[in-house]
Coordinates of C-alpha atoms in Angstrom, one line a residue:
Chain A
X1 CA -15.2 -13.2 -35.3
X2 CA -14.3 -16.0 -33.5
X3 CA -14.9 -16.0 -29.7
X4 CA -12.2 -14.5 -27.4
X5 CA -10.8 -16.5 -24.6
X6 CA -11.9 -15.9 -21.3
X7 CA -10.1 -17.5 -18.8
X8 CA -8.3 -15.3 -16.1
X9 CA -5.5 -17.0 -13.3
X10 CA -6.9 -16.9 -9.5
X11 CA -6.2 -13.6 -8.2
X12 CA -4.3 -12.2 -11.2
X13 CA -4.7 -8.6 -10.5
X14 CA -3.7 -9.2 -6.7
X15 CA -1.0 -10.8 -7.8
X16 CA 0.4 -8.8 -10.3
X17 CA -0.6 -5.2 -8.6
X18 CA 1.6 -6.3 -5.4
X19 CA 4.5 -6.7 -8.1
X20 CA 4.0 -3.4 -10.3
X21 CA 3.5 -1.7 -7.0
X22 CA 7.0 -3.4 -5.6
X23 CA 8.7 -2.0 -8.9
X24 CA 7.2 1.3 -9.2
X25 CA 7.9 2.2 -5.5
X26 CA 11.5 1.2 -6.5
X27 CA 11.5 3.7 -9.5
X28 CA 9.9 6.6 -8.1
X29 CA 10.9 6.2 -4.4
X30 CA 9.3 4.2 -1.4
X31 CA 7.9 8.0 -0.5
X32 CA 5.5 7.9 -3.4
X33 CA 3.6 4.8 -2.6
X34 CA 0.3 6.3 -3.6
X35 CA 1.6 7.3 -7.3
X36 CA 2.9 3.5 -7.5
X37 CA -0.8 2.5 -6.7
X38 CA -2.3 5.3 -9.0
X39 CA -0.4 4.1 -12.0
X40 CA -1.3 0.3 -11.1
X41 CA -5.2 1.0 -10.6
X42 CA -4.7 2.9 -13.9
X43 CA -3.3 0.1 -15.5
X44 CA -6.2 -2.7 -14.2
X45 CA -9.0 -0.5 -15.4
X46 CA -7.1 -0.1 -18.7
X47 CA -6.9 -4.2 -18.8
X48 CA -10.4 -4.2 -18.0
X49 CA -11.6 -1.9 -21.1
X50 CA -9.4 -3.9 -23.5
X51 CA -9.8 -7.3 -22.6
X52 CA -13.2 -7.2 -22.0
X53 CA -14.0 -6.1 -25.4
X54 CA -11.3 -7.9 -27.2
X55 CA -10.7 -11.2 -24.9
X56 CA -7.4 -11.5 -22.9
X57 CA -4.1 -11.5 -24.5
X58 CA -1.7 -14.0 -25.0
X59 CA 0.3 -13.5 -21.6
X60 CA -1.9 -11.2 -19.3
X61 CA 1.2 -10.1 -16.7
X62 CA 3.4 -9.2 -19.4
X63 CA 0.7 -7.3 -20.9
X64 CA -0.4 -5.4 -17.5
X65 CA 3.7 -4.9 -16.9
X66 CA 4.2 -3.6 -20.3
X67 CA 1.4 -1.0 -19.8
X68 CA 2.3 -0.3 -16.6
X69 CA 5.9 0.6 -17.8
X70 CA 4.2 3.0 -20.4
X71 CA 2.0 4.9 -17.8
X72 CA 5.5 5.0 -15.2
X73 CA 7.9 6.3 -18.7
X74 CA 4.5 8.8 -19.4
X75 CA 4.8 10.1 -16.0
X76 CA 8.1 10.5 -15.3
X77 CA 8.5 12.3 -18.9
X78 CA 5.5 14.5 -18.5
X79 CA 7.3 15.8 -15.3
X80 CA 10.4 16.2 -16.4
X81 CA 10.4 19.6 -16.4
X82 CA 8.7 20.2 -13.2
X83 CA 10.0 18.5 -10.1
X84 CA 8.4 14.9 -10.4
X85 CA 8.5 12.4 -7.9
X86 CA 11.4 9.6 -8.2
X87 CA 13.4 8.1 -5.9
X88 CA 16.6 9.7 -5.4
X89 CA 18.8 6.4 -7.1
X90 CA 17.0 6.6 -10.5
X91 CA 17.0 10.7 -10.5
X92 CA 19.7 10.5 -12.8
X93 CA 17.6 9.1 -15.4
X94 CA 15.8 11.9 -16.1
X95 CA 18.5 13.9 -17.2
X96 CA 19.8 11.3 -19.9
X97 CA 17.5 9.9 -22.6
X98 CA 19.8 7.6 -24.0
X99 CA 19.7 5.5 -20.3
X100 CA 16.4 6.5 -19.5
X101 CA 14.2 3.9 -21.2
X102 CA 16.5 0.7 -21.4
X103 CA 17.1 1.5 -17.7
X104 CA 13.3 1.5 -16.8
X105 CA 13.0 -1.7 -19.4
X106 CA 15.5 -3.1 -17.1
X107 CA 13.2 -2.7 -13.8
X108 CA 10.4 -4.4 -15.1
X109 CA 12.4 -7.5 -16.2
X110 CA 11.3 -10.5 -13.8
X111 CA 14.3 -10.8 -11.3
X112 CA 14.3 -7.3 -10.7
X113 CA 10.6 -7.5 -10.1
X114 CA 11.1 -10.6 -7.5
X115 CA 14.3 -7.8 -6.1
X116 CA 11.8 -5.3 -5.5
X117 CA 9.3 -7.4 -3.8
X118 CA 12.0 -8.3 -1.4
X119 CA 12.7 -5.0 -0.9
X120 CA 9.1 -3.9 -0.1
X121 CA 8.8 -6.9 2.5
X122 CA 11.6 -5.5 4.4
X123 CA 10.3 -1.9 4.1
X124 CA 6.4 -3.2 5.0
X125 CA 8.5 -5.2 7.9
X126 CA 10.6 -2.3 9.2
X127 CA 11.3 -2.7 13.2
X128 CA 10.1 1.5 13.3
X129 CA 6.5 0.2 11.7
X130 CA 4.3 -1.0 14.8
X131 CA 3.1 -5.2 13.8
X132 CA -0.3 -4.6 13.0
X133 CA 0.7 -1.8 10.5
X134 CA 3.4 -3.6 9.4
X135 CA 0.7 -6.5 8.2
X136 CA -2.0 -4.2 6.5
X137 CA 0.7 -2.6 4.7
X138 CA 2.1 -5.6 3.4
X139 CA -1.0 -7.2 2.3
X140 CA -2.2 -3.7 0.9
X141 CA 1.1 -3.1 -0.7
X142 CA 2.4 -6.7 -1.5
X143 CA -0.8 -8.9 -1.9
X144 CA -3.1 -6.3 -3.5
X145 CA -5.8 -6.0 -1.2
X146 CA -8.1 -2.8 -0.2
X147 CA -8.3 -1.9 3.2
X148 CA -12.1 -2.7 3.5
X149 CA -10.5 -6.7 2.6
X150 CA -8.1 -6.3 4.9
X151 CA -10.8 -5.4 7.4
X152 CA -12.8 -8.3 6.2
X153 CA -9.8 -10.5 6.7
X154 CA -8.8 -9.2 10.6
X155 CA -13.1 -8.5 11.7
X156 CA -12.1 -4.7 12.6
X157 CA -14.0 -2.1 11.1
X158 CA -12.4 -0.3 7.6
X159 CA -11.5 2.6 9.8
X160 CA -9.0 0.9 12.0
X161 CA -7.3 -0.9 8.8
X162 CA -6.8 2.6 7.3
X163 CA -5.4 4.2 10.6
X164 CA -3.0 1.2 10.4
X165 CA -1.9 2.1 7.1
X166 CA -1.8 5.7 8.3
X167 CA 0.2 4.8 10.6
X168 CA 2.9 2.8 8.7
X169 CA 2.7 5.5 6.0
X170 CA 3.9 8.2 8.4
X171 CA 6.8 6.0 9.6
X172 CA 8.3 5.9 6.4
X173 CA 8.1 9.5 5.7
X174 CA 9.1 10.6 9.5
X175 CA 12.1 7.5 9.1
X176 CA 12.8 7.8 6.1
X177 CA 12.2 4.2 4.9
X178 CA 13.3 3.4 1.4
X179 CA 13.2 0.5 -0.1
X180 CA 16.8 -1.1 0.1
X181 CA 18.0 -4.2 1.4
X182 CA 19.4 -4.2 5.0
X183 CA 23.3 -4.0 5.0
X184 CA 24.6 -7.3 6.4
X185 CA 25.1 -6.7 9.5
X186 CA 21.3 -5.9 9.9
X187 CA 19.7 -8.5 8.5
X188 CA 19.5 -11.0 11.2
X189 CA 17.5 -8.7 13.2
X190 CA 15.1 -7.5 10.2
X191 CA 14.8 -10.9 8.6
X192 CA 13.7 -12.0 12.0
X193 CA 10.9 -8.8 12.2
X194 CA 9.9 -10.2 8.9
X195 CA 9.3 -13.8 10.0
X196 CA 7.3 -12.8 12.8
X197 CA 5.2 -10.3 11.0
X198 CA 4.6 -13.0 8.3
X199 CA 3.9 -15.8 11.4
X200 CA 1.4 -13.4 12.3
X201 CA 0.1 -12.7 9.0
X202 CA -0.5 -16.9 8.6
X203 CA -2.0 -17.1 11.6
X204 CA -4.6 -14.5 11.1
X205 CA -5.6 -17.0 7.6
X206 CA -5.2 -20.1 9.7
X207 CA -7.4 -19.4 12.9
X208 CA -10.8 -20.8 13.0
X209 CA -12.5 -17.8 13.8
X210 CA -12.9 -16.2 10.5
X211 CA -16.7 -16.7 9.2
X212 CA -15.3 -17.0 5.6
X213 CA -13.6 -19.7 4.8
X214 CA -12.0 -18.2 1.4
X215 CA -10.7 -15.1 3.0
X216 CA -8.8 -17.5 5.4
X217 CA -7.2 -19.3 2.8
X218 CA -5.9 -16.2 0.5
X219 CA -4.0 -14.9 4.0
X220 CA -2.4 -18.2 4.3
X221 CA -1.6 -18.6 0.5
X222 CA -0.3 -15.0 0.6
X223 CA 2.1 -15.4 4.0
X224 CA 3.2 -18.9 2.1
X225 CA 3.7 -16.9 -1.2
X226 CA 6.1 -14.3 0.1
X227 CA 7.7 -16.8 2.3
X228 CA 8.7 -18.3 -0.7
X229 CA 9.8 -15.1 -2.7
X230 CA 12.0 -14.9 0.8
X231 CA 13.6 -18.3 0.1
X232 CA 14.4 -17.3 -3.9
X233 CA 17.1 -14.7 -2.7
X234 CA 20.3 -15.9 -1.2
X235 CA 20.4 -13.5 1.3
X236 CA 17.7 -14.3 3.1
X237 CA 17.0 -17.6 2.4
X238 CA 18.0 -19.1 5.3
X239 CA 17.6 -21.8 7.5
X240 CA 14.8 -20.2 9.3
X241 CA 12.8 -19.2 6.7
X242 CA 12.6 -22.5 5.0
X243 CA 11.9 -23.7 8.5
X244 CA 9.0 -21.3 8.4
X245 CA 8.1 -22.4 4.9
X246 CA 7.6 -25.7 5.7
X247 CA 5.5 -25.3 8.8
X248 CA 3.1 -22.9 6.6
X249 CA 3.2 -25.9 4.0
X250 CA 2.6 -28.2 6.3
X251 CA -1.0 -26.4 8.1
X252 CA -1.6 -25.5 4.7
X253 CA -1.9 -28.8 3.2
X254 CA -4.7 -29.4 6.0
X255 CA -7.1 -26.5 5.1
X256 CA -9.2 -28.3 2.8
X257 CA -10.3 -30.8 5.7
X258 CA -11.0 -28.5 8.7
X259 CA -14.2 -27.6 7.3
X260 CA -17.6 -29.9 7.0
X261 CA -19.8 -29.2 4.0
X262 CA -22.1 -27.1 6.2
X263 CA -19.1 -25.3 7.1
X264 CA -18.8 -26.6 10.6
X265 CA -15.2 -27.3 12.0
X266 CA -13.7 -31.0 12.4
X267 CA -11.4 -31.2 14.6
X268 CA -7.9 -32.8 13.3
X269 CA -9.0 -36.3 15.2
X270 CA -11.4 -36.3 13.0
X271 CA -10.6 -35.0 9.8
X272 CA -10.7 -37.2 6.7
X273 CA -7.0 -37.6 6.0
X274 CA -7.0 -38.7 2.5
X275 CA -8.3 -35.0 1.7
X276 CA -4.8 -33.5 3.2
X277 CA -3.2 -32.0 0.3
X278 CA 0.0 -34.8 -0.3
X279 CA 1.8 -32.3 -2.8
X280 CA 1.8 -29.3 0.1
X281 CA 2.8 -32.2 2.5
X282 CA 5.8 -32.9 0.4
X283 CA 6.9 -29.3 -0.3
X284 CA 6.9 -29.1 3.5
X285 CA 9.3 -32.7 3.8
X286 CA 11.6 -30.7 1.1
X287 CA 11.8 -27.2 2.8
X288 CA 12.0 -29.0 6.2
X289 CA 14.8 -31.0 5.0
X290 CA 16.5 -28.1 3.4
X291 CA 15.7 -26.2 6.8
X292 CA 18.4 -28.2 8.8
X293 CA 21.6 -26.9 7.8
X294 CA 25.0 -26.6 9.4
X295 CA 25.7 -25.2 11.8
X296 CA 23.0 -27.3 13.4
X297 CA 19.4 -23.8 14.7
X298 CA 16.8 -24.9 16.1
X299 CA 14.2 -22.4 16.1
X300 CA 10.9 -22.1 17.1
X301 CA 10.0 -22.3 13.0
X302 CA 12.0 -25.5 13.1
X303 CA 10.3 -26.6 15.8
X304 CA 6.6 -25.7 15.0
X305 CA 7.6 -27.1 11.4
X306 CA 8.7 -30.3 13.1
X307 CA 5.5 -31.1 15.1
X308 CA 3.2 -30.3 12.2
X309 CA 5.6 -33.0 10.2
X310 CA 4.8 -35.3 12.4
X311 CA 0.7 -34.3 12.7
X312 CA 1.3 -34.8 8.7
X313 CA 3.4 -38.0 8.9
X314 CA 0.5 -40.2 11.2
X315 CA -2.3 -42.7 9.2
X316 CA -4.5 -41.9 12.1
X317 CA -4.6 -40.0 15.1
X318 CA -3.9 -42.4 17.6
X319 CA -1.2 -43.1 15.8
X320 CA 0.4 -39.9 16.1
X321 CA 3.6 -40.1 17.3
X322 CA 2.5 -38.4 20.8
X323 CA 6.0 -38.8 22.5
X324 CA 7.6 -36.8 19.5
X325 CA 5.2 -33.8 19.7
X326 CA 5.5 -33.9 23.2
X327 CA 9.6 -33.5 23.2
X328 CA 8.7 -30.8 20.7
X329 CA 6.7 -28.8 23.0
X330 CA 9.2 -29.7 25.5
X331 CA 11.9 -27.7 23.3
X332 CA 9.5 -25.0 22.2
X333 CA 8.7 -23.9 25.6
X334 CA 12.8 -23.6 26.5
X335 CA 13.4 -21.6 23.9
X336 CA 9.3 -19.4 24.7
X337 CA 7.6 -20.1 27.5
X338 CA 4.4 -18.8 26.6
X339 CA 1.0 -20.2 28.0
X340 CA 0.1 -21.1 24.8
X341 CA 2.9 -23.7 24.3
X342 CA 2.4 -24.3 27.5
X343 CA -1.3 -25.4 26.9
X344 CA -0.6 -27.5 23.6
X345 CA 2.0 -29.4 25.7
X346 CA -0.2 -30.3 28.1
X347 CA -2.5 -31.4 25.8
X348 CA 0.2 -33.6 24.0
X349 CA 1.0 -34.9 27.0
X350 CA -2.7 -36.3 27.8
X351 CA -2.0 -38.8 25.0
X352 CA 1.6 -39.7 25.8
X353 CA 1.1 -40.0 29.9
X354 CA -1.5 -39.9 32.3
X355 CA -4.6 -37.5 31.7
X356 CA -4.9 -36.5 35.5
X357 CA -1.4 -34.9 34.8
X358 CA -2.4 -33.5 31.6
X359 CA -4.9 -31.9 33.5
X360 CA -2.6 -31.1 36.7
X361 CA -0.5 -28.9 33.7
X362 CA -3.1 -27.7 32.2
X363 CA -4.3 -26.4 35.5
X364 CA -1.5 -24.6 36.3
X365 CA -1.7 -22.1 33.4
X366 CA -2.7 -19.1 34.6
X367 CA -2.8 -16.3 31.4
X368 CA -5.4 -18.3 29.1
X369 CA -8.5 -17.3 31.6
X370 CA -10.2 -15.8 29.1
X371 CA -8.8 -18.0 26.2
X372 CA -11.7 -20.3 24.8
X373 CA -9.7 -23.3 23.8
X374 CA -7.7 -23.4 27.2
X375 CA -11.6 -24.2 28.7
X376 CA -12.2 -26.4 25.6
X377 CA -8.9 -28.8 26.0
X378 CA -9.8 -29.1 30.0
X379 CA -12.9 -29.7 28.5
X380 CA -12.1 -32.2 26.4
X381 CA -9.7 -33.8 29.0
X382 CA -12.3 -34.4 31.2
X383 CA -14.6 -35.6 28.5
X384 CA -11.8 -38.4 27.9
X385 CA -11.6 -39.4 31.4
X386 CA -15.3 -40.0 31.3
X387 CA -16.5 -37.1 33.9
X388 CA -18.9 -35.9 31.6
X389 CA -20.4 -33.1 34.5
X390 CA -16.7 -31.6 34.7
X391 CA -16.8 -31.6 30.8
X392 CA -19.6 -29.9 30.1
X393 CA -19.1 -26.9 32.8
X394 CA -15.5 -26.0 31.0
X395 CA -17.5 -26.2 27.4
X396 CA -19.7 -23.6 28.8
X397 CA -17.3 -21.8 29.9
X398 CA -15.6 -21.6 26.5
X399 CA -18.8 -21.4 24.7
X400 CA -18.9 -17.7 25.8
X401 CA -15.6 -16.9 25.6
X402 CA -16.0 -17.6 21.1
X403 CA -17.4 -15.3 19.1
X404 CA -17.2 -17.7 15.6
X405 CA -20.5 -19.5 14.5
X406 CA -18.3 -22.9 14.1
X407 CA -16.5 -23.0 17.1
X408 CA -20.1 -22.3 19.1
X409 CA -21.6 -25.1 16.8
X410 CA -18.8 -27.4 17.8
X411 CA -19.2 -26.6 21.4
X412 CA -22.7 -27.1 21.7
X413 CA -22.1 -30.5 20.0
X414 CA -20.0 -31.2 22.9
X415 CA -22.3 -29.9 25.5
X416 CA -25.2 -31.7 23.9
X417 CA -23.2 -35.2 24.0
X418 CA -22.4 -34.8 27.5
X419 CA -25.8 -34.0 28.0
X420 CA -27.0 -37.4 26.5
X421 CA -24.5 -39.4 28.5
X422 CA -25.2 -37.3 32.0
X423 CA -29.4 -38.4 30.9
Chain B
X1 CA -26.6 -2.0 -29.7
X2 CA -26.5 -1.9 -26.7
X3 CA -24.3 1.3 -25.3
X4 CA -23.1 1.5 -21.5
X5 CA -22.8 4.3 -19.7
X6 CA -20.5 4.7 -16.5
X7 CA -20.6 2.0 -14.2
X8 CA -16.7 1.9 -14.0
X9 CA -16.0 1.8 -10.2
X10 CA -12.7 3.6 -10.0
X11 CA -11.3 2.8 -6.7
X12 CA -12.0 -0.7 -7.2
X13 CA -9.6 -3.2 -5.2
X14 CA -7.6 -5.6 -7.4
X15 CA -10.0 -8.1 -6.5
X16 CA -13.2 -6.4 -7.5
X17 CA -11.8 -5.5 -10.8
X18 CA -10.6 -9.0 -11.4
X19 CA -14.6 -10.3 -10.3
X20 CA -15.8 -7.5 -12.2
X21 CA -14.1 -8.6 -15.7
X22 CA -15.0 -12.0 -14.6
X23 CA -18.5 -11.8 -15.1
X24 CA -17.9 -9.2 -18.8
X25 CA -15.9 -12.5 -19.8
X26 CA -18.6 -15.0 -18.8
X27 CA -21.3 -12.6 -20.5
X28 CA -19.6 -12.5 -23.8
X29 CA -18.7 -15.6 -24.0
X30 CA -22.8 -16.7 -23.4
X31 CA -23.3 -14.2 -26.7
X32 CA -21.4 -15.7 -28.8
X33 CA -21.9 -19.1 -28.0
X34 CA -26.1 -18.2 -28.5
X35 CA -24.4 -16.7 -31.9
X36 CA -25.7 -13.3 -30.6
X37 CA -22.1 -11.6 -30.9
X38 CA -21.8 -8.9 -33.3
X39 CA -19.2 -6.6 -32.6
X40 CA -18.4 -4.0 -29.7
X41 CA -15.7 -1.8 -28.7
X42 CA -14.5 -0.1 -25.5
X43 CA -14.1 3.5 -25.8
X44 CA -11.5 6.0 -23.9
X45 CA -12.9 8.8 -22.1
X46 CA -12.1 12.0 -23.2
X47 CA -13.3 13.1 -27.0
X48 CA -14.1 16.4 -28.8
X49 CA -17.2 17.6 -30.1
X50 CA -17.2 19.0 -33.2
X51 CA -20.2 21.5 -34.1
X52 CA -19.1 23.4 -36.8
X53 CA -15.6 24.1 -39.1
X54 CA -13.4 26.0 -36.3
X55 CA -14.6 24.7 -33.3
X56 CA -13.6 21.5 -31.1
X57 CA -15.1 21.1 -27.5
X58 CA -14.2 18.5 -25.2
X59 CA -17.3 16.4 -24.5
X60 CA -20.0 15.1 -24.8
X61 CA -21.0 13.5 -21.9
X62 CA -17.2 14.1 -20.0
X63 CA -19.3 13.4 -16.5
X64 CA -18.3 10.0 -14.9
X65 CA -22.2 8.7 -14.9
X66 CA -22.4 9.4 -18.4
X67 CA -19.3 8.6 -19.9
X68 CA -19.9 6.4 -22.8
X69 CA -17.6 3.2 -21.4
X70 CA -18.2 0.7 -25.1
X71 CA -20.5 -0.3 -27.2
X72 CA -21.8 -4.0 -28.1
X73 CA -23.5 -4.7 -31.6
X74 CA -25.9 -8.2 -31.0
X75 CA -28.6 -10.4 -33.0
X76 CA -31.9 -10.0 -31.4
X77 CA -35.2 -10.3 -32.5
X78 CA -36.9 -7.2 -31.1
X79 CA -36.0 -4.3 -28.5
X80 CA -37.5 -6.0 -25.7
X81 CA -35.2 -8.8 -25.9
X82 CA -32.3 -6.8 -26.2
X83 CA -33.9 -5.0 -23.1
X84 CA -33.6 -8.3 -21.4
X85 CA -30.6 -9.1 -22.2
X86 CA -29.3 -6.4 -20.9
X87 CA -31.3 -6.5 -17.8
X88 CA -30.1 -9.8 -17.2
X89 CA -26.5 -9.9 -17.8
X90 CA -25.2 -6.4 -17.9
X91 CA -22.3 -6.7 -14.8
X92 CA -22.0 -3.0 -14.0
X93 CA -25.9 -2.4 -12.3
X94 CA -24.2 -2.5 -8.9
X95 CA -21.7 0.3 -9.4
X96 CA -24.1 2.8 -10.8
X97 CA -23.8 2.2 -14.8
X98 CA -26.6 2.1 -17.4
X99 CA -27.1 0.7 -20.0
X100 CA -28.7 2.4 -23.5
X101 CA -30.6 0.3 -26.0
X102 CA -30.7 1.1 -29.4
X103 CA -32.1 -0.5 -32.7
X104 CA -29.8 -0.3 -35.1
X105 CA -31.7 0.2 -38.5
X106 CA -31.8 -2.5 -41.5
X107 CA -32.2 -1.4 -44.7
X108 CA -33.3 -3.8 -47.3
X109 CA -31.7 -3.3 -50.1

């Protein structure tokens, strides 16, 4: 017997479970969620048994889809005489064998798949789900992962993550929800919901905080992954979302160099550049370009997507084209004044002016008290203009305001080097 | 042979199962490259035993923790290496399963 081959893709199951689950819940009825993820978890620990015995076949998804269409034909035929679930649009099926199988056969064909995964981001995404549901339930239903991940992933206990998805389950039974595409007229307003939620959801990867660096990077490959199954439909791929696509390719493509071997954080002054991922970079030039369409949006994703381009464009820091990023902040904070913006324009402007009135700005934020990079970029302002005394009190401050390992590492770097100077 | 009992976890995320088959994969493909491979087959739960002409019961061994989950078939030299073997590669230790060694007998003929 010659040996099987043993090679699986990177987060196969994930993957392909968010799909089945996306198709199922389209047969049987955004209501029956849970038998959509029965007949999936079925299905892996069938691919399990049979490929760990007799090594994996030729084309693993199509394999795990196939069965997966068995177990869903099974189901729905085993219930046929007593009142099974299925959604309401494919009810008629089960009163005509001759359309019953070439119509499920037709579901599990791979643009009805991607149609279906549209469909269960704007269900996860509805306005009636509160945010932080509307994120566990995506990455539970779309990306595959169990709530005690997902609890990993956010730091909250398994508990909350399951209330969450309480939560969002009872929604769509109390509203309703199905999974459907909004009518026209909608989908500004739920496209929009869906951006945010994803923003979030990318965010949550992208943050320092995280002890675990991998966990960090499947959130952010999972917001950029449906992101892009956003841009494959012509309804909703719009301006924005490439917009939104680009800025996610662009932070992206700078994961691999935020992190020192000890797993310490380097900040992006002094990141090794040559380890930025150039293919990422260029998928972000090419949504970004695509992302400026007539008429002329500016958004706050075109915006965000336009400073990272330029972050992504510069051989060095100093070279950074300061004045640029600091017109971009300009714009951003027209369009949101938050204190956050407000904070990273200050801290642009400390390189393209004078640091006394990067510090003046920066002052005058008043919602980031308890925000440990507001101290930090004071911090580090001071630092700059050599008043190493001022420096270190604002470090300390933020040094117990952060909870991550790194970020107190990083800190206490600081402190200690403002110690040596102050000696 | 070696014969595993239970050890299937079956709320396993997506993930899990995935890391789970992972380390099957990367334990058969050690026994056949040490030429060790014989033969092995999962088995389905569920089965019928059969103890005389008119009777068929379901079992045995139906409970979760003993439910025969496959069987593998390998060259070694003695039990206690297939003991070790088993003690040192079988993936399924943290979810509960066992593992049953058995000497298959040669005859000479």
């Amino acid at each position: 017997m010659s040996p099987p081959i043993h090679q699986t893709v990177d987060h196969l199951f994930r993957h392909e479970s968010g799909k089945l689950v996306a198709v199922l819940s389209k047969l049987l009825g955004l209501q029956h969620l849970e038998t959509a993820h029965d007949i999936v978890q079925d299905t892996l620990l069938q691919a399990i048994c049979t490929w760990t015995y007799h090594g994996l076949p030729d084309n693993p998804s199509a394999w795990l889809n196939k069965v997966a269409k068995n177990k869903a034909i099974d189901y729905l035929r085993r219930g046929k005489n007593f009142r099974v679930n299925i959604s309401p649009e494919y009810s008629y099926l089960l009163k005509s064998e001759y359309i019953f199988t070439p119509t499920i056969n037709q579901l599990f064909e791979e643009d009805e798949i991607q149609d279906s995964q549209l469909r269960m981001i704007f269900a996860c995404c509805h306005p009636s789900i509160p945010v932080q549901s509307q994120i566990a339930l995506a990455l539970k239903t779309l990306c595959g992962l169990s709530s005690s991940e997902i609890a990993k992933a956010f730091l909250v206990s398994e508990e909350t993550i399951n209330k969450r998805i309480y939560r969002a389950k009872e929604k769509i039974r109390n509203e309703k929800i199905e999974l459907e595409l909004p009518a026209f007229d909608e989908l500004p307003t739920r496209l929009e919901a869906v951006l945010k939620s994803l923003y979030l959801l990318f965010n949550e990867g992208y943050n320092s905080s995280h002890p675990d660096q991998l966990i960090r990077e499947d959130l952010c490959e999972d917001a950029v992954r449906l992101a892009y199954l956003l841009t494959l439909h012509q309804k909703t791929n719009t301006s924005k979302v490439k917009a939104l696509l680009a800025l996610f390719c662009f932070q992206t493509s700078r994961l691999g160099a935020r992190l020192d071997d000890r797993g310490n954080i380097i900040l992006l002054k002094y990141q090794d550049r040559s380890k930025w991922y150039q293919p990422l970079i260029q998928k972000g030039y090419y949504y970004m370009d695509a992302a400026i369409t007539e008429p002329f949006e500016t958004s706050v994703y075109h915006l965000e997507a336009a400073i990272a381009s330029l972050h992504a464009s510069a051989k060095n820091f100093e070279e950074t084209n300061w004045k640029g990023i600091y017109f971009l902040y300009e714009q951003l904070y027209n369009i949101q004044p938050t204190p956050i913006i407000a904070m990273n324009k200050a801290i642009a402007s400390s390189y393209v002016y004078d640091k006394h009135f990067a510090l003046e700005q920066l002052n005058q934020i008043k919602e980031l008290e308890n925000y440990y990079l507001y101290h930090t970029s004071i911090g580090e302002v001071y630092y700059e203009l050599n008043n190493k005394a001022e420096a270190k009190k604002y470090y300390e401050k933020a040094l117990q305001l952060t909870t991550s390992k790194q970020e107190q590492q990083l800190l206490q770097n600081k402190i200690e080097n403002c110690l040596q100077t102050l000696q | 042979m070696l014969i595993f009992h239970g050890g299937v976890k079956q709320d396993a995320s997506p993930q899990e199962l995935q890391a789970n088959m992972d380390k099957w994969f990367a334990w058969v493909d050690k026994l056949h490259k040490e030429g060790r491979y014989v033969s092995g087959e999962a088995l389905l739960p569920g089965g019928k035993l059969v103890s005389d002409k008119s009777t068929a019961t379901d079992g045995p061994y139906t409970e979760g923790k003993e439910l025969v989950g496959g069987f593998f078939v390998l060259n070694a030299a003695n039990i206690d290496e297939a003991i070790s073997i088993a003690q040192n590669n079988y993936p399924d230790f943290e979810y509960g399963g066992t593992v049953q060694v058995r000497p298959v007998m040669k005859f000479d003929m």
